[in-house]
């Protein structure tokens, strides 16, 4: 019977794989990575919150496609949380972690990836349902969209917890991987192949839908009297989705390929030298998505800009209201019959508007 190592700390498993985490993440390099990660995590939190708030606030976004887009932003927000947790539990700290804390660290990353991936799949289904009927939005009800969103997160949490539930190498350390010292190599092969296959399927589906939309739009444009902007709306939405999907595939594929090579026990591939950079590339995906939404969707950008401007206007109104007592005082002194010279002196405090009033008096 194999011995299990649930009570060991992570240094036991890192030493077995000869992964020197202390040297890789020490000194200026660690500080640079932490500063880089902190800046982008803050951007992830703020920008994706704006996307979610825009969908909630603007009634034009109250359709299944935008609900799912908001859920994708929520997945990116969750990814930011996962990266923050990772930053404070990486480098030299990695070897001091317990097995359960390390499972939590990796589980958060796996959950965020799965949530984004499944969400893109559901968006593909939603786009297929609507585009094939040449509609801007599908006929999914709010209850069904809510059920889909709950299902997305249930699947994501389950996939993130699979290694914790038993698919690991704690009872058979001979099959442990190098990049994930307590993950079984067979799990890494399953995980990476599954995601890469889904990537390929989604790319094929979206290309097919996009070609169908382009063909139908060209045919209908010569036979319908509808507005050009309305006919182009499905195409614009498809361009947004395809750009998001393209960024997702570009940012995540290198990391998944590295995991696959590690699962196949490729010892001469130099995967330890590139793992952290591919992780940062995956982080960039959560940064890029809000930029894509605002760049590709004029209404989304306008809504986000209005929310930002309104908050700044509210602050300026508060500052103006704080000046009201002094303004009232200046005008009251003017009414009580002070000389123009006094008004000029007061004008240095009251502003040009009050000077003008005094001059007119």
PDB file of N, CA, C and O in Angstrom, residues 3 24 88 95 101 116 118 133 135 145 195 199 206 229 235 237 308 348:
ATOM      1  N   UNK A   3       2.259   5.018   0.628  1.00  0.00           N
ATOM      2  CA  UNK A   3       2.172   5.964   1.741  1.00  0.00           C
ATOM      3  C   UNK A   3       1.657   7.302   1.241  1.00  0.00           C
ATOM      4  O   UNK A   3       2.055   7.783   0.178  1.00  0.00           O
ATOM      5  N   UNK A  24      14.370  31.634  -7.878  1.00  0.00           N
ATOM      6  CA  UNK A  24      13.645  32.145  -9.040  1.00  0.00           C
ATOM      7  C   UNK A  24      12.895  33.442  -8.735  1.00  0.00           C
ATOM      8  O   UNK A  24      12.719  34.280  -9.609  1.00  0.00           O
ATOM      9  N   UNK A  88       0.829  36.597  -2.870  1.00  0.00           N
ATOM     10  CA  UNK A  88       1.233  36.523  -1.469  1.00  0.00           C
ATOM     11  C   UNK A  88       1.541  35.099  -1.020  1.00  0.00           C
ATOM     12  O   UNK A  88       1.847  34.881   0.153  1.00  0.00           O
ATOM     13  N   UNK A  95       7.272  27.185  -0.420  1.00  0.00           N
ATOM     14  CA  UNK A  95       7.748  25.996   0.279  1.00  0.00           C
ATOM     15  C   UNK A  95       7.212  25.882   1.702  1.00  0.00           C
ATOM     16  O   UNK A  95       7.271  24.813   2.305  1.00  0.00           O
ATOM     17  N   UNK A 101      -3.427  24.674   1.632  1.00  0.00           N
ATOM     18  CA  UNK A 101      -3.301  26.063   1.169  1.00  0.00           C
ATOM     19  C   UNK A 101      -2.798  26.098  -0.270  1.00  0.00           C
ATOM     20  O   UNK A 101      -3.220  26.953  -1.059  1.00  0.00           O
ATOM     21  N   UNK A 116     -14.211  31.381 -17.139  1.00  0.00           N
ATOM     22  CA  UNK A 116     -14.101  32.142 -18.387  1.00  0.00           C
ATOM     23  C   UNK A 116     -14.354  31.248 -19.598  1.00  0.00           C
ATOM     24  O   UNK A 116     -15.061  31.638 -20.536  1.00  0.00           O
ATOM     25  N   UNK A 118     -16.002  28.255 -19.850  1.00  0.00           N
ATOM     26  CA  UNK A 118     -17.391  27.799 -19.967  1.00  0.00           C
ATOM     27  C   UNK A 118     -18.301  28.958 -20.342  1.00  0.00           C
ATOM     28  O   UNK A 118     -19.254  28.807 -21.111  1.00  0.00           O
ATOM     29  N   UNK A 133     -31.019  32.860 -36.452  1.00  0.00           N
ATOM     30  CA  UNK A 133     -32.362  33.410 -36.698  1.00  0.00           C
ATOM     31  C   UNK A 133     -32.286  34.861 -37.157  1.00  0.00           C
ATOM     32  O   UNK A 133     -33.307  35.527 -37.264  1.00  0.00           O
ATOM     33  N   UNK A 135     -31.242  37.446 -35.513  1.00  0.00           N
ATOM     34  CA  UNK A 135     -31.695  38.351 -34.473  1.00  0.00           C
ATOM     35  C   UNK A 135     -30.478  38.909 -33.745  1.00  0.00           C
ATOM     36  O   UNK A 135     -29.430  38.282 -33.692  1.00  0.00           O
ATOM     37  N   UNK A 145     -31.104  32.448 -18.185  1.00  0.00           N
ATOM     38  CA  UNK A 145     -29.773  33.043 -18.127  1.00  0.00           C
ATOM     39  C   UNK A 145     -29.204  32.928 -16.715  1.00  0.00           C
ATOM     40  O   UNK A 145     -28.023  32.614 -16.529  1.00  0.00           O
ATOM     41  N   UNK A 195      -8.905  21.705 -22.276  1.00  0.00           N
ATOM     42  CA  UNK A 195      -9.025  23.135 -22.564  1.00  0.00           C
ATOM     43  C   UNK A 195      -8.599  23.467 -23.981  1.00  0.00           C
ATOM     44  O   UNK A 195      -9.242  24.297 -24.652  1.00  0.00           O
ATOM     45  N   UNK A 199     -10.867  25.152 -26.856  1.00  0.00           N
ATOM     46  CA  UNK A 199     -10.403  26.314 -27.612  1.00  0.00           C
ATOM     47  C   UNK A 199     -10.637  26.105 -29.107  1.00  0.00           C
ATOM     48  O   UNK A 199     -11.201  26.980 -29.793  1.00  0.00           O
ATOM     49  N   UNK A 206     -17.096  29.903 -33.889  1.00  0.00           N
ATOM     50  CA  UNK A 206     -17.212  31.342 -34.101  1.00  0.00           C
ATOM     51  C   UNK A 206     -16.863  31.752 -35.530  1.00  0.00           C
ATOM     52  O   UNK A 206     -17.482  32.663 -36.094  1.00  0.00           O
ATOM     53  N   UNK A 229     -27.211  50.471 -39.622  1.00  0.00           N
ATOM     54  CA  UNK A 229     -26.644  50.207 -38.294  1.00  0.00           C
ATOM     55  C   UNK A 229     -27.290  48.992 -37.659  1.00  0.00           C
ATOM     56  O   UNK A 229     -26.630  48.214 -36.968  1.00  0.00           O
ATOM     57  N   UNK A 235     -23.062  41.783 -36.566  1.00  0.00           N
ATOM     58  CA  UNK A 235     -21.665  41.659 -36.967  1.00  0.00           C
ATOM     59  C   UNK A 235     -20.760  42.307 -35.929  1.00  0.00           C
ATOM     60  O   UNK A 235     -19.701  41.763 -35.564  1.00  0.00           O
ATOM     61  N   UNK A 237     -21.357  42.700 -32.723  1.00  0.00           N
ATOM     62  CA  UNK A 237     -21.330  41.844 -31.541  1.00  0.00           C
ATOM     63  C   UNK A 237     -20.428  40.641 -31.769  1.00  0.00           C
ATOM     64  O   UNK A 237     -19.689  40.221 -30.881  1.00  0.00           O
ATOM     65  N   UNK A 308     -18.085  57.325 -14.933  1.00  0.00           N
ATOM     66  CA  UNK A 308     -16.879  57.960 -14.399  1.00  0.00           C
ATOM     67  C   UNK A 308     -17.070  59.464 -14.285  1.00  0.00           C
ATOM     68  O   UNK A 308     -16.705  60.073 -13.277  1.00  0.00           O
ATOM     69  N   UNK A 348     -11.693  89.140  -4.623  1.00  0.00           N
ATOM     70  CA  UNK A 348     -10.591  88.186  -4.591  1.00  0.00           C
ATOM     71  C   UNK A 348     -10.998  86.894  -3.915  1.00  0.00           C
ATOM     72  O   UNK A 348     -10.378  85.852  -4.113  1.00  0.00           O
TER      73      UNK A 348
END
